[in-house]
Amino acid sequence: MICQPTDVELETIISRIKNKDINLQPNFQRGEVWSENKKKKLIDSILRGWKIPPIHMILGNNNIDEVLDGQQRLASIREFFNNNLRIDGNIQPIDEEILKLDGLLYEELPIEIQRKLRRYSITLIRLSDYKPEEPAELFYRLNQPATLTAAEQRNAYIGETRNQIKRLVEEFEDIGGTKETVGFSNSRLAYDEIISKFAYMIEINTLRKKVTAGDISKKYRESIPYTDETIEVVRKALKTYIVCMKSIKDYYDYCPKHSKATLVSWLIYVTKSDRNIDEIEGVMYRFESTRDYLKGKIVEKKESDDYGFFTKSMIEKYTFTDAMMNIYNQRASMGSTDALSVIYRDIILSIFTEMLFNEKGVLLLETIERFTQLQNMNSVLDEINNNHSWGDRIK
């Protein structure tokens, strides 16, 4: 199959579509399914002079070009030139010249802008000398699902904000941040995602605000760096976390496996905790092993193993233990940065710490009293959250 590229101006393409020399909907294509927002972003790209992906065509019967790939782009362009699509001047990053055109149809644009648009060129790739199965195979390969994660999208923003997170991720991996240690790898920039969101939490210094992908993207897009203080807090938390995880793995015949949600919680915990590193390691080991034992993930192999004994003794002493762990598990599957889930997990880790080290701790005594009265751990956590304005500050 021969693929011959040619750069063609929009004026020519629009004319050929009107004359039906280009068929936008051959029988293998889908309908016009792009959202209004996506169409406007395409026109915005053209107004900026950015190059858009090429259009693939097949020369069909009666010398009509059938669009193999690019139907949505051409349909959106046709809609704009037919005055059925208005310019959105508020698409990020803001361009002051395009902002002046906000809300205008093609026919309402200054004549010099119309001429500029008509001269904009798109690469057309015409396929010829192909075997019957080749165009369909190419169409399949061009349209395989490739939805980008938020972190992968942000990775395209060049600037100091991205560089800061990249350096932290590299340091994290260098000191032992791997799938074997953490529980998941940096596939699809998972570490970039978690570290950037954790850094954002540290920067705004609260757990009570939901951190969205849009919040992080704005920092990347506008290249608003994290402060030096934030970077150092994050760096210290990552190091403490890895030291604890590696020590648990080396000393015990057990190593917890964290999800994105629980990794966020442990990073918050080590940042807030005033315990020494051995005590933090002890909390992490005992909490995660108890949680895994209750989920049936741990089977004791030696007489010296005490996972079951410890868990049963904690349940006997603190009757809310099982319910508390179940809530932690539930809240760990509700998203790593859902504000209430983050807060509940953080309260639970704080309660468990006092269960280990401080039987007279204010938080633990409050939990015991409220659970005795309410017999519902969700209600207890809700009261603690409200009474203490939990997570109002991190540092």
XYZ file of C-alpha atoms in Angstrom:
395
model
C 0.000 0.000 0.000
C 1.310 3.447 -0.974
C 0.640 6.401 1.364
C 1.112 9.691 -0.485
C 1.011 12.866 1.684
C -0.046 16.255 0.302
C -0.562 19.575 2.096
C -3.880 21.129 1.051
C -5.338 24.501 2.112
C -8.663 24.565 3.930
C -10.281 26.581 1.166
C -9.653 23.722 -1.264
C -10.793 21.061 1.216
C -14.058 22.896 2.003
C -14.725 23.368 -1.687
C -14.156 19.679 -2.390
C -16.503 18.697 0.460
C -19.220 21.011 -0.914
C -18.746 19.541 -4.376
C -18.956 16.027 -2.879
C -15.479 15.198 -4.108
C -14.721 14.149 -0.529
C -17.075 11.693 1.160
C -17.030 12.189 4.939
C -19.158 9.151 5.722
C -18.187 6.023 3.804
C -19.871 2.908 5.145
C -17.014 1.972 7.485
C -17.045 5.339 9.291
C -18.980 6.284 12.410
C -21.425 9.174 12.753
C -20.517 12.714 13.769
C -19.982 12.140 17.494
C -17.557 14.859 18.621
C -18.725 17.060 21.499
C -19.184 20.805 21.021
C -16.162 21.419 23.248
C -13.918 19.154 21.181
C -15.001 20.811 17.949
C -14.222 24.261 19.346
C -10.795 23.104 20.515
C -10.016 21.959 16.966
C -10.963 25.385 15.554
C -8.936 27.029 18.321
C -5.908 24.953 17.297
C -6.317 26.066 13.692
C -6.650 29.726 14.741
C -3.365 29.378 16.634
C -1.699 27.904 13.552
C -1.004 24.612 15.293
C -0.629 21.540 13.110
C -3.437 19.012 13.459
C -3.125 15.277 12.649
C -3.281 14.259 8.983
C -6.408 13.026 7.227
C -6.227 9.574 5.615
C -8.234 9.043 2.416
C -8.916 6.299 -0.064
C -9.595 7.050 -3.712
C -12.929 5.347 -4.318
C -15.349 5.018 -7.201
C -15.924 7.979 -9.551
C -12.721 9.643 -8.280
C -14.344 10.427 -4.913
C -12.014 10.477 -1.911
C -13.440 8.505 0.997
C -12.221 9.556 4.429
C -10.595 6.640 6.244
C -9.484 8.578 9.320
C -10.242 12.210 10.161
C -13.982 12.394 9.592
C -14.630 14.197 12.892
C -11.992 16.837 12.115
C -13.324 17.558 8.638
C -16.950 17.571 9.801
C -16.082 20.118 12.511
C -14.237 22.314 10.027
C -17.184 22.150 7.630
C -19.552 23.086 10.463
C -17.404 26.101 11.334
C -17.140 27.332 7.728
C -20.918 26.864 7.385
C -21.382 29.289 10.313
C -22.805 26.657 12.642
C -19.991 26.731 15.190
C -18.842 29.731 17.229
C -15.310 30.476 18.399
C -14.558 29.918 22.086
C -11.989 32.519 23.117
C -11.662 31.171 26.657
C -9.876 27.921 25.859
C -6.657 27.494 27.841
C -4.008 28.703 27.418
C -5.692 32.043 26.796
C -4.630 33.789 23.577
C -5.503 37.487 23.706
C -6.083 37.718 19.940
C -8.449 34.730 19.939
C -10.173 36.070 23.048
C -11.216 39.096 20.972
C -12.980 36.692 18.574
C -14.963 34.936 21.305
C -18.481 34.006 20.213
C -18.016 34.923 16.552
C -19.080 32.835 13.568
C -16.801 32.469 10.557
C -18.771 35.029 8.544
C -18.432 37.561 11.398
C -14.638 37.408 11.498
C -12.452 40.210 10.120
C -11.617 39.513 6.478
C -7.893 39.079 7.225
C -8.689 36.331 9.743
C -10.955 34.615 7.208
C -8.153 34.670 4.646
C -5.697 33.273 7.199
C -8.067 30.413 7.974
C -8.663 29.607 4.321
C -4.870 29.386 3.774
C -4.354 27.029 6.715
C -3.124 23.699 5.333
C -3.852 20.139 6.413
C -1.857 17.092 5.415
C -3.967 14.663 3.384
C -2.606 11.147 2.982
C -4.093 9.304 0.005
C -3.842 5.516 0.008
C -3.350 3.639 -3.246
C -2.179 0.273 -4.555
C -3.545 -1.420 -1.461
C -4.676 -4.949 -0.785
C -8.385 -5.190 0.156
C -7.659 -5.775 3.851
C -5.019 -3.051 4.302
C -7.180 0.120 4.650
C -9.358 -1.563 7.305
C -6.275 -2.676 9.220
C -4.845 0.850 9.092
C -8.189 2.285 10.269
C -8.177 -0.144 13.200
C -4.608 0.757 14.172
C -5.268 4.500 13.956
C -8.385 4.193 16.134
C -7.315 1.805 18.860
C -8.407 3.165 22.234
C -5.665 5.320 23.694
C -7.350 7.325 26.435
C -4.664 9.206 28.332
C -4.605 9.384 32.098
C -4.595 12.837 33.696
C -0.894 12.420 34.494
C -0.102 11.450 30.887
C -1.944 14.526 29.635
C -0.066 16.788 32.060
C 3.205 15.263 30.972
C 2.867 17.241 27.733
C 3.103 20.554 29.621
C 6.701 21.707 29.538
C 7.727 23.757 32.553
C 9.189 23.823 36.037
C 6.066 22.357 37.681
C 6.335 19.181 35.638
C 10.103 19.108 36.161
C 9.677 19.301 39.948
C 7.392 16.263 39.984
C 9.627 14.380 37.549
C 12.612 14.897 39.864
C 10.622 13.695 42.874
C 9.440 10.600 40.989
C 12.992 9.805 39.905
C 14.237 10.182 43.482
C 11.367 8.008 44.724
C 12.262 5.247 42.270
C 15.982 5.579 42.995
C 15.490 4.942 46.727
C 13.259 1.911 46.130
C 9.872 3.051 44.878
C 8.966 -0.005 42.798
C 6.014 -2.331 42.356
C 7.668 -4.837 44.704
C 7.961 -2.253 47.476
C 4.890 -0.070 46.950
C 2.369 -2.476 45.474
C 2.001 -0.881 42.054
C 4.396 0.450 39.425
C 4.733 3.802 37.717
C 2.869 2.439 34.711
C 0.946 5.251 32.996
C 2.712 7.714 35.330
C 0.870 6.526 38.448
C 3.618 7.855 40.742
C 3.553 11.220 38.954
C -0.198 11.352 39.594
C 0.009 10.560 43.310
C 3.044 12.722 44.057
C 1.650 15.742 42.208
C -1.650 15.486 44.111
C 0.074 14.941 47.446
C 2.245 17.992 46.740
C -0.894 19.985 45.974
C -2.409 18.947 49.314
C 0.750 20.069 51.098
C 0.740 23.351 49.193
C -2.856 24.221 50.129
C -2.249 22.741 53.610
C -5.623 21.070 54.073
C -7.352 17.742 53.556
C -10.775 19.328 53.459
C -10.626 20.327 49.789
C -11.039 17.740 47.059
C -8.016 17.848 44.784
C -9.119 17.512 41.160
C -7.193 16.768 38.001
C -8.117 20.299 36.889
C -6.389 21.826 39.921
C -3.140 20.065 39.102
C -3.409 20.691 35.365
C -3.763 24.424 35.976
C -0.457 24.461 37.878
C 1.228 22.542 35.059
C -0.373 24.555 32.266
C 0.444 27.921 33.816
C 3.816 26.634 35.068
C 3.133 27.618 38.685
C 5.903 25.780 40.582
C 5.407 24.209 43.970
C 7.222 26.110 46.710
C 10.614 24.906 47.923
C 9.019 24.153 51.299
C 6.391 21.929 49.668
C 8.991 20.037 47.665
C 11.063 19.377 50.783
C 8.034 18.171 52.756
C 7.103 15.806 49.918
C 10.691 14.595 49.526
C 10.954 13.827 53.253
C 7.600 11.998 53.269
C 8.585 9.850 50.276
C 11.917 8.952 51.899
C 10.319 8.081 55.252
C 7.700 5.949 53.547
C 10.286 3.952 51.565
C 12.566 3.472 54.592
C 9.617 2.023 56.541
C 8.429 -0.207 53.708
C 11.905 -1.607 52.999
C 12.526 -2.225 56.690
C 9.219 -4.108 57.042
C 10.036 -6.167 53.974
C 13.531 -7.008 55.242
C 12.660 -7.721 58.887
C 9.307 -9.482 58.578
C 8.121 -12.230 56.291
C 5.487 -9.791 55.092
C 5.280 -6.598 53.059
C 2.087 -4.568 52.640
C 0.912 -3.664 49.163
C -0.557 -0.209 48.810
C -2.994 1.240 46.312
C -2.919 4.812 45.062
C -5.414 5.750 47.767
C -3.556 4.148 50.661
C -0.192 5.487 49.457
C -1.643 8.999 49.671
C -2.832 8.268 53.213
C 0.537 7.010 54.387
C 2.325 10.010 52.882
C -0.083 12.271 54.763
C 0.422 10.217 57.921
C 4.225 10.388 57.929
C 4.019 14.124 57.265
C 1.677 14.808 60.186
C 3.106 12.282 62.645
C 5.326 13.340 65.536
C 6.399 9.706 66.089
C 9.943 8.553 65.401
C 10.618 6.454 62.340
C 10.648 3.132 64.240
C 7.207 3.889 65.657
C 5.884 4.928 62.229
C 7.200 1.654 60.829
C 5.482 -0.213 63.659
C 2.149 1.474 62.941
C 2.457 0.706 59.233
C 3.372 -2.932 59.828
C 0.717 -3.616 62.453
C -2.058 -1.705 60.693
C -1.507 -3.245 57.261
C -0.936 -6.785 58.560
C -4.113 -6.554 60.665
C -6.028 -5.280 57.667
C -4.678 -8.060 55.435
C -5.333 -10.733 58.075
C -8.962 -9.663 58.353
C -9.258 -9.781 54.557
C -7.866 -13.327 54.544
C -4.699 -12.342 52.706
C -2.337 -13.624 55.420
C -1.963 -17.270 56.324
C 0.350 -17.865 59.279
C 3.113 -20.307 58.368
C 5.239 -20.399 61.542
C 4.551 -20.616 65.251
C 6.313 -17.273 65.629
C 3.743 -15.591 63.370
C 1.353 -13.616 65.546
C -0.879 -11.887 62.999
C -3.972 -13.736 64.156
C -3.178 -13.424 67.864
C -2.538 -9.708 67.564
C -5.663 -9.049 65.487
C -7.918 -11.059 67.798
C -6.489 -9.341 70.864
C -7.128 -5.902 69.328
C -10.724 -6.841 68.455
C -11.257 -8.157 71.977
C -9.874 -4.982 73.510
C -11.400 -2.546 71.015
C -14.653 -3.940 69.649
C -14.768 -1.394 66.833
C -11.527 -2.668 65.244
C -13.130 -4.854 62.588
C -15.688 -2.183 61.623
C -12.949 0.445 61.495
C -10.833 -1.657 59.137
C -13.833 -2.320 56.895
C -14.465 1.413 56.598
C -10.806 2.002 55.754
C -11.038 -0.601 52.994
C -14.239 0.915 51.644
C -12.806 4.407 51.708
C -9.608 3.201 50.031
C -11.618 2.240 46.951
C -13.402 5.580 46.624
C -10.577 7.518 45.030
C -7.264 8.688 46.401
C -8.272 12.343 46.696
C -11.980 12.265 47.562
C -11.826 14.640 50.533
C -14.028 12.738 52.972
C -12.375 9.396 52.154
C -8.926 10.893 52.755
C -10.096 12.361 56.071
C -11.716 9.118 57.278
C -8.591 7.124 56.453
C -6.436 9.663 58.239
C -8.618 9.578 61.374
C -8.459 5.765 61.381
C -4.657 5.743 61.181
C -4.520 8.218 64.071
C -6.901 6.094 66.183
C -4.862 2.962 65.459
C -1.650 4.732 66.493
C -3.127 5.456 69.924
C -4.371 1.861 70.125
C -0.712 0.823 69.817
C 1.107 3.473 71.816
C -1.277 5.474 73.980
C -4.222 3.746 75.631
C -5.121 7.020 77.363
C -4.977 9.056 74.153
C -7.678 11.681 73.837
C -8.737 10.520 70.376
C -8.876 6.849 71.399
C -10.903 7.573 74.548
C -13.303 9.693 72.496
C -13.662 6.873 69.958
C -14.391 4.296 72.668
C -16.973 6.535 74.317
C -18.752 7.487 71.095
C -18.761 3.906 69.753
C -20.250 2.644 73.043
C -23.060 5.161 72.616
C -23.633 4.990 68.854
C -22.558 1.416 67.967
C -21.797 2.722 64.474
C -18.228 3.450 63.431
C -19.229 5.604 60.474
C -21.142 7.883 62.839
C -18.159 7.997 65.210
C -15.805 9.039 62.396
C -18.291 11.631 61.209
C -18.489 13.169 64.691
C -14.697 13.200 65.080
C -14.363 14.846 61.676
C -16.868 17.570 62.525
C -15.811 18.123 66.143
C -12.122 18.459 65.301
C -12.416 20.025 61.816
C -10.153 17.141 60.866
C -7.506 17.844 58.275
C -8.083 21.595 58.364
C -4.308 21.838 58.388
C -1.643 19.258 57.493
C 1.577 20.937 58.585
